[in-house]
């Protein structure tokens, strides 16, 4: 009897594992199709702005991060559509095209240390974590900071440090950063973030009024510390909040 129930348990368990594998495979195929669908468009914009082609590592990173793990269960079947999705608390996980573009515009290098304002689900941080040495990300909504910390740890992203707080002030103790990505719309470019950018570093940030179209801006600090700002394209992000 004991033997029998063990066997039943093992059979049920292997069926569940097979089902999970099949699902994983299906998600991987959907993910690859999504990345292939947006690749050319992202690459054209990057080439237009930076004058160099998009690094293939960026598309590889997008193909390896399981976006379905970063959305609520009810949204999983939508995870590989090219659209933002709600993650609770009035916040969203960004559209894959926008994540790809922001990541590619940072031109991330393997030794880089990057700061993200607005952890949200942790998806953008995970994509960056595939490409750079360390990611420091700050989220102002405590339950989102907690769930992203748990999720990133569970998925093995041990080079991401999540903190709860107001990212407007950056993270002076980990600065300067090779790259900064801001994933909430700011009314202006936060001076503390410009301060914490390394000479030669880049920041990508949506700037504009809340709940209207904003401009995705590329901020570049040259080796002498001069800052140059360019507008990339119109975007719609949730607003930057906090007491600044
Ligand atoms: N990068 C996220 C998308 C985040 S949406 C992802 O990949 O899922 C923007 C996030 O910025 C929201 O979670 C919002 O709570 C957060 N946010 C808004 N203002 C902030 C602030 N001042 N400091 C830190 N996080 C902030």
CSV table of C-alpha atoms in Angstrom, one decimal, residues 9-239:
chain,number,residue,atom,x,y,z
A,9,UNK,CA,3.0,10.4,-6.0
A,10,UNK,CA,6.1,10.0,-8.2
A,11,UNK,CA,3.9,9.6,-11.3
A,12,UNK,CA,1.9,12.7,-10.5
A,13,UNK,CA,5.0,14.6,-9.7
A,14,UNK,CA,6.7,13.6,-13.0
A,15,UNK,CA,3.6,14.6,-14.9
A,16,UNK,CA,3.6,18.0,-13.2
A,17,UNK,CA,7.2,18.4,-14.1
A,18,UNK,CA,6.6,17.4,-17.7
A,19,UNK,CA,3.8,19.9,-17.9
A,20,UNK,CA,6.0,22.7,-16.4
A,21,UNK,CA,8.7,21.8,-18.9
A,22,UNK,CA,6.2,21.9,-21.8
A,23,UNK,CA,5.0,25.3,-20.5
A,24,UNK,CA,8.6,26.6,-20.2
A,25,UNK,CA,9.3,25.5,-23.7
A,26,UNK,CA,6.2,27.2,-25.0
A,27,UNK,CA,7.1,30.4,-23.2
A,28,UNK,CA,10.6,30.3,-24.6
A,29,UNK,CA,9.2,30.0,-28.1
A,30,UNK,CA,6.8,32.9,-27.5
A,31,UNK,CA,9.7,34.9,-26.0
A,32,UNK,CA,12.0,34.3,-29.0
A,33,UNK,CA,9.2,35.3,-31.4
A,34,UNK,CA,8.6,38.5,-29.5
A,35,UNK,CA,12.3,39.4,-29.5
A,36,UNK,CA,12.5,38.7,-33.2
A,37,UNK,CA,9.5,40.9,-33.8
A,38,UNK,CA,10.9,43.9,-32.1
A,39,UNK,CA,14.6,43.5,-32.8
A,40,UNK,CA,14.8,45.4,-36.1
A,41,UNK,CA,12.8,48.4,-34.8
A,42,UNK,CA,14.9,48.7,-31.7
A,43,UNK,CA,18.1,48.2,-33.7
A,44,UNK,CA,17.1,51.0,-36.2
A,45,UNK,CA,16.4,53.5,-33.4
A,46,UNK,CA,19.6,52.6,-31.5
A,47,UNK,CA,21.6,53.0,-34.7
A,48,UNK,CA,19.9,56.4,-35.4
A,49,UNK,CA,20.6,57.7,-31.9
A,50,UNK,CA,24.0,56.2,-31.1
A,51,UNK,CA,25.3,55.7,-34.6
A,52,UNK,CA,26.3,52.1,-33.8
A,53,UNK,CA,24.3,48.9,-34.2
A,54,UNK,CA,22.6,47.4,-31.2
A,55,UNK,CA,24.7,44.8,-29.3
A,56,UNK,CA,23.5,41.3,-29.9
A,57,UNK,CA,23.9,40.6,-26.2
A,58,UNK,CA,20.8,42.7,-25.5
A,59,UNK,CA,18.6,40.5,-27.6
A,60,UNK,CA,20.2,37.4,-26.0
A,61,UNK,CA,19.3,38.9,-22.5
A,62,UNK,CA,15.7,39.5,-23.6
A,63,UNK,CA,15.5,35.9,-24.8
A,64,UNK,CA,16.7,34.5,-21.5
A,65,UNK,CA,14.7,36.5,-18.9
A,66,UNK,CA,11.4,34.7,-18.3
A,67,UNK,CA,9.0,37.7,-18.4
A,68,UNK,CA,6.1,35.5,-17.4
A,69,UNK,CA,7.7,35.2,-14.0
A,70,UNK,CA,7.5,38.9,-13.5
A,71,UNK,CA,3.7,39.4,-14.1
A,72,UNK,CA,0.8,38.4,-11.9
A,73,UNK,CA,-0.5,34.9,-12.5
A,74,UNK,CA,-3.6,36.2,-14.2
A,75,UNK,CA,-1.5,38.0,-16.8
A,76,UNK,CA,0.9,35.1,-17.6
A,77,UNK,CA,-0.7,34.3,-21.0
A,78,UNK,CA,-0.1,37.9,-22.0
A,79,UNK,CA,3.5,38.0,-20.9
A,80,UNK,CA,4.9,37.7,-24.4
A,81,UNK,CA,2.7,40.3,-26.1
A,82,UNK,CA,4.6,43.6,-26.8
A,83,UNK,CA,2.6,45.6,-24.2
A,84,UNK,CA,2.9,46.9,-20.7
A,85,UNK,CA,0.9,44.9,-18.1
A,86,UNK,CA,-0.4,45.8,-14.6
A,87,UNK,CA,1.6,44.6,-11.7
A,88,UNK,CA,-0.6,46.0,-8.9
A,89,UNK,CA,-0.5,49.2,-6.8
A,90,UNK,CA,-1.3,51.2,-10.0
A,91,UNK,CA,2.1,50.3,-11.5
A,92,UNK,CA,3.1,48.5,-14.7
A,93,UNK,CA,5.8,46.3,-16.1
A,94,UNK,CA,7.1,48.2,-19.1
A,95,UNK,CA,6.5,47.2,-22.7
A,96,UNK,CA,9.2,44.8,-24.0
A,97,UNK,CA,10.1,47.1,-26.9
A,98,UNK,CA,10.7,50.0,-24.4
A,99,UNK,CA,12.8,47.7,-22.1
A,100,UNK,CA,14.8,46.6,-25.1
A,101,UNK,CA,15.4,50.1,-26.3
A,102,UNK,CA,16.3,51.6,-22.9
A,103,UNK,CA,18.7,48.7,-22.3
A,104,UNK,CA,20.3,49.0,-25.7
A,105,UNK,CA,20.7,52.7,-25.4
A,106,UNK,CA,22.6,52.3,-22.2
A,107,UNK,CA,25.1,50.2,-24.2
A,108,UNK,CA,25.8,48.0,-21.2
A,109,UNK,CA,29.2,46.5,-20.8
A,110,UNK,CA,30.1,43.4,-18.7
A,111,UNK,CA,31.9,45.3,-16.0
A,112,UNK,CA,29.4,48.0,-15.6
A,113,UNK,CA,27.5,49.0,-12.4
A,114,UNK,CA,24.1,50.3,-13.2
A,115,UNK,CA,21.4,52.1,-11.2
A,116,UNK,CA,17.7,51.7,-11.8
A,117,UNK,CA,15.0,54.0,-10.4
A,118,UNK,CA,11.7,52.1,-10.2
A,119,UNK,CA,12.2,48.3,-9.6
A,120,UNK,CA,8.5,47.5,-10.2
A,121,UNK,CA,8.4,43.8,-11.0
A,122,UNK,CA,12.2,43.6,-11.3
A,123,UNK,CA,12.1,42.7,-15.0
A,124,UNK,CA,14.2,45.6,-16.3
A,125,UNK,CA,16.7,44.9,-13.5
A,126,UNK,CA,16.9,41.2,-14.5
A,127,UNK,CA,17.5,42.1,-18.1
A,128,UNK,CA,20.3,44.5,-17.0
A,129,UNK,CA,21.7,41.8,-14.6
A,130,UNK,CA,22.3,39.5,-17.6
A,131,UNK,CA,24.5,42.1,-19.2
A,132,UNK,CA,26.4,44.0,-16.4
A,133,UNK,CA,28.3,43.2,-13.2
A,134,UNK,CA,25.9,44.8,-10.7
A,135,UNK,CA,22.5,46.4,-10.7
A,136,UNK,CA,21.3,48.6,-7.9
A,137,UNK,CA,17.6,49.3,-8.0
A,138,UNK,CA,15.2,51.3,-5.8
A,139,UNK,CA,11.5,51.0,-5.5
A,140,UNK,CA,9.3,53.4,-3.5
A,141,UNK,CA,6.3,51.0,-3.0
A,142,UNK,CA,7.2,48.7,-0.2
A,143,UNK,CA,5.3,45.5,-1.3
A,144,UNK,CA,6.7,45.8,-4.8
A,145,UNK,CA,10.2,46.1,-3.4
A,146,UNK,CA,9.6,43.0,-1.3
A,147,UNK,CA,8.1,40.9,-4.1
A,148,UNK,CA,10.8,41.9,-6.6
A,149,UNK,CA,13.5,41.1,-4.0
A,150,UNK,CA,12.0,37.6,-3.5
A,151,UNK,CA,11.4,37.0,-7.2
A,152,UNK,CA,14.9,38.1,-8.3
A,153,UNK,CA,16.5,35.9,-5.6
A,154,UNK,CA,14.3,32.9,-6.6
A,155,UNK,CA,15.3,33.3,-10.2
A,156,UNK,CA,19.0,33.5,-9.3
A,157,UNK,CA,19.8,37.1,-10.0
A,158,UNK,CA,22.3,37.5,-7.2
A,159,UNK,CA,23.9,40.6,-8.8
A,160,UNK,CA,20.8,42.8,-8.2
A,161,UNK,CA,20.5,44.8,-5.0
A,162,UNK,CA,16.9,45.9,-4.4
A,163,UNK,CA,16.2,48.7,-1.9
A,164,UNK,CA,13.0,50.3,-0.8
A,165,UNK,CA,13.0,54.1,-0.9
A,166,UNK,CA,12.9,57.2,-3.0
A,167,UNK,CA,15.1,56.6,-6.0
A,168,UNK,CA,15.2,60.3,-6.9
A,169,UNK,CA,18.2,60.6,-4.7
A,170,UNK,CA,20.0,57.7,-6.3
A,171,UNK,CA,22.3,55.5,-4.2
A,172,UNK,CA,25.3,57.6,-3.3
A,173,UNK,CA,27.0,54.7,-1.4
A,174,UNK,CA,27.1,52.7,-4.7
A,175,UNK,CA,27.8,55.6,-7.1
A,176,UNK,CA,29.2,56.5,-9.5
A,177,UNK,CA,27.3,54.5,-12.1
A,178,UNK,CA,28.2,53.6,-15.6
A,179,UNK,CA,24.6,53.7,-16.5
A,180,UNK,CA,21.3,54.9,-15.0
A,181,UNK,CA,17.8,53.9,-16.1
A,182,UNK,CA,14.8,55.6,-14.8
A,183,UNK,CA,11.5,53.7,-15.4
A,184,UNK,CA,9.0,56.3,-14.0
A,185,UNK,CA,8.2,59.6,-15.7
A,186,UNK,CA,10.0,62.6,-14.1
A,187,UNK,CA,9.1,66.2,-14.5
A,188,UNK,CA,12.8,67.0,-14.7
A,189,UNK,CA,16.1,65.1,-14.8
A,190,UNK,CA,17.0,64.5,-11.1
A,191,UNK,CA,20.2,66.4,-10.3
A,192,UNK,CA,21.4,63.7,-7.8
A,193,UNK,CA,21.3,61.2,-10.6
A,194,UNK,CA,23.3,63.4,-13.0
A,195,UNK,CA,25.8,63.8,-10.1
A,196,UNK,CA,26.0,60.0,-9.6
A,197,UNK,CA,26.7,59.3,-13.3
A,198,UNK,CA,30.3,58.5,-14.2
A,199,UNK,CA,32.1,60.6,-16.8
A,200,UNK,CA,31.5,58.7,-20.0
A,201,UNK,CA,28.2,57.3,-18.5
A,202,UNK,CA,24.7,57.4,-19.8
A,203,UNK,CA,21.2,57.8,-18.3
A,204,UNK,CA,17.9,56.9,-20.0
A,205,UNK,CA,14.9,58.7,-18.5
A,206,UNK,CA,11.3,59.5,-19.5
A,207,UNK,CA,10.8,63.3,-18.9
A,208,UNK,CA,7.4,65.0,-19.0
A,209,UNK,CA,4.1,65.5,-17.3
A,210,UNK,CA,2.3,62.7,-15.4
A,211,UNK,CA,-0.3,60.7,-17.3
A,212,UNK,CA,0.5,62.4,-20.6
A,213,UNK,CA,3.1,61.6,-23.3
A,214,UNK,CA,6.7,62.1,-22.1
A,215,UNK,CA,10.0,62.1,-24.0
A,216,UNK,CA,12.5,59.4,-23.5
A,217,UNK,CA,15.7,61.3,-23.0
A,218,UNK,CA,19.3,60.1,-23.4
A,219,UNK,CA,21.6,62.0,-21.0
A,220,UNK,CA,25.3,61.6,-21.7
A,221,UNK,CA,28.1,62.8,-19.4
A,222,UNK,CA,31.4,63.1,-21.3
A,223,UNK,CA,34.8,62.5,-19.9
A,224,UNK,CA,35.2,66.2,-18.9
A,225,UNK,CA,31.8,66.1,-17.0
A,226,UNK,CA,29.8,68.0,-19.7
A,227,UNK,CA,26.2,66.8,-19.9
A,228,UNK,CA,24.4,66.5,-23.3
A,229,UNK,CA,20.7,65.6,-23.5
A,230,UNK,CA,18.9,64.2,-26.5
A,231,UNK,CA,15.3,63.2,-27.0
A,232,UNK,CA,14.8,59.7,-28.4
A,233,UNK,CA,11.0,59.1,-28.7
A,234,UNK,CA,7.6,59.8,-27.1
A,235,UNK,CA,6.7,57.3,-24.4
A,236,UNK,CA,4.1,56.9,-21.6
A,237,UNK,CA,5.3,55.9,-18.2
A,238,UNK,CA,3.7,55.9,-14.8
A,239,UNK,CA,4.8,59.0,-12.8
